[in-house]
PDB file of C-alpha atoms in Angstrom:
ATOM      1  CA  UNK A 886      20.078  36.622-143.078  1.00 52.00           C
ATOM      2  CA  UNK A 887      21.727  36.427-139.191  1.00 51.00           C
ATOM      3  CA  UNK A 888      22.733  40.115-137.499  1.00 54.00           C
ATOM      4  CA  UNK A 889      26.203  39.608-135.565  1.00 51.00           C
ATOM      5  CA  UNK A 890      27.922  41.826-133.033  1.00 57.00           C
ATOM      6  CA  UNK A 891      29.468  43.862-136.415  1.00 63.00           C
ATOM      7  CA  UNK A 892      26.668  43.475-138.335  1.00 66.00           C
ATOM      8  CA  UNK A 893      24.365  40.932-140.964  1.00 76.00           C
ATOM      9  CA  UNK A 894      25.807  37.977-141.535  1.00 82.00           C
ATOM     10  CA  UNK A 895      25.555  36.406-145.140  1.00 84.00           C
ATOM     11  CA  UNK A 896      24.761  32.486-145.171  1.00 84.00           C
ATOM     12  CA  UNK A 897      26.302  31.141-147.523  1.00 82.00           C
ATOM     13  CA  UNK A 898      26.222  27.098-147.121  1.00 81.00           C
ATOM     14  CA  UNK A 899      25.439  27.892-150.826  1.00 80.00           C
ATOM     15  CA  UNK A 900      26.946  29.157-153.094  1.00 83.00           C
ATOM     16  CA  UNK A 901      28.986  28.255-155.316  1.00 89.00           C
ATOM     17  CA  UNK A 902      34.182  28.110-155.468  1.00 92.00           C
ATOM     18  CA  UNK A 903      35.221  28.934-158.424  1.00 94.00           C
ATOM     19  CA  UNK A 904      38.782  30.011-160.429  1.00 96.00           C
ATOM     20  CA  UNK A 905      39.306  33.182-158.964  1.00 97.00           C
ATOM     21  CA  UNK A 906      38.392  36.363-160.112  1.00 97.00           C
ATOM     22  CA  UNK A 907      37.816  40.459-159.726  1.00 98.00           C
ATOM     23  CA  UNK A 908      35.698  41.001-156.504  1.00 98.00           C
ATOM     24  CA  UNK A 909      32.776  42.637-157.970  1.00 97.00           C
ATOM     25  CA  UNK A 910      33.185  44.556-154.535  1.00 97.00           C
ATOM     26  CA  UNK A 911      37.458  44.976-154.010  1.00 98.00           C
ATOM     27  CA  UNK A 912      38.586  44.431-156.748  1.00 98.00           C
ATOM     28  CA  UNK A 913      40.847  40.980-155.374  1.00 98.00           C
ATOM     29  CA  UNK A 914      41.021  37.821-156.508  1.00 98.00           C
ATOM     30  CA  UNK A 915      38.015  35.389-154.648  1.00 97.00           C
ATOM     31  CA  UNK A 916      37.368  32.298-154.848  1.00 96.00           C
ATOM     32  CA  UNK A 917      33.934  32.002-153.723  1.00 94.00           C
ATOM     33  CA  UNK A 918      30.585  33.314-155.557  1.00 94.00           C
ATOM     34  CA  UNK A 919      27.998  35.258-154.534  1.00 89.00           C
ATOM     35  CA  UNK A 920      24.194  33.204-154.505  1.00 85.00           C
ATOM     36  CA  UNK A 921      24.055  35.879-157.665  1.00 89.00           C
ATOM     37  CA  UNK A 922      26.897  34.292-159.284  1.00 91.00           C
ATOM     38  CA  UNK A 923      28.999  37.064-158.705  1.00 94.00           C
ATOM     39  CA  UNK A 924      32.121  36.816-158.117  1.00 96.00           C
ATOM     40  CA  UNK A 925      32.374  37.986-154.058  1.00 96.00           C
ATOM     41  CA  UNK A 926      34.201  37.491-150.839  1.00 95.00           C
ATOM     42  CA  UNK A 927      32.001  37.102-148.364  1.00 92.00           C
ATOM     43  CA  UNK A 928      32.653  39.253-146.274  1.00 92.00           C
ATOM     44  CA  UNK A 929      32.829  42.382-148.407  1.00 95.00           C
ATOM     45  CA  UNK A 930      29.357  41.814-149.300  1.00 92.00           C
ATOM     46  CA  UNK A 931      28.279  42.174-146.014  1.00 91.00           C
ATOM     47  CA  UNK A 932      30.089  45.367-145.465  1.00 92.00           C
ATOM     48  CA  UNK A 933      28.636  46.369-148.194  1.00 92.00           C
ATOM     49  CA  UNK A 934      25.151  45.297-146.934  1.00 90.00           C
ATOM     50  CA  UNK A 935      25.198  47.139-143.837  1.00 90.00           C
ATOM     51  CA  UNK A 936      26.271  50.595-144.898  1.00 92.00           C
ATOM     52  CA  UNK A 937      24.003  49.938-147.503  1.00 89.00           C
ATOM     53  CA  UNK A 938      21.208  48.665-144.639  1.00 83.00           C
ATOM     54  CA  UNK A 939      18.069  51.693-143.988  1.00 67.00           C
TER      55      UNK A 939
END
């Protein structure tokens, strides 16, 4: 994971794209799938990671 000026930047180059499903973080539709296969916007995942880092 890299670190940008606003927090972590996740590498999703190998993630899947599928039919829209609700993002597990914000609930809005997204075609993106996290590395774990969960529907999630990359920006939501980065914001969540930044908020939960020690």
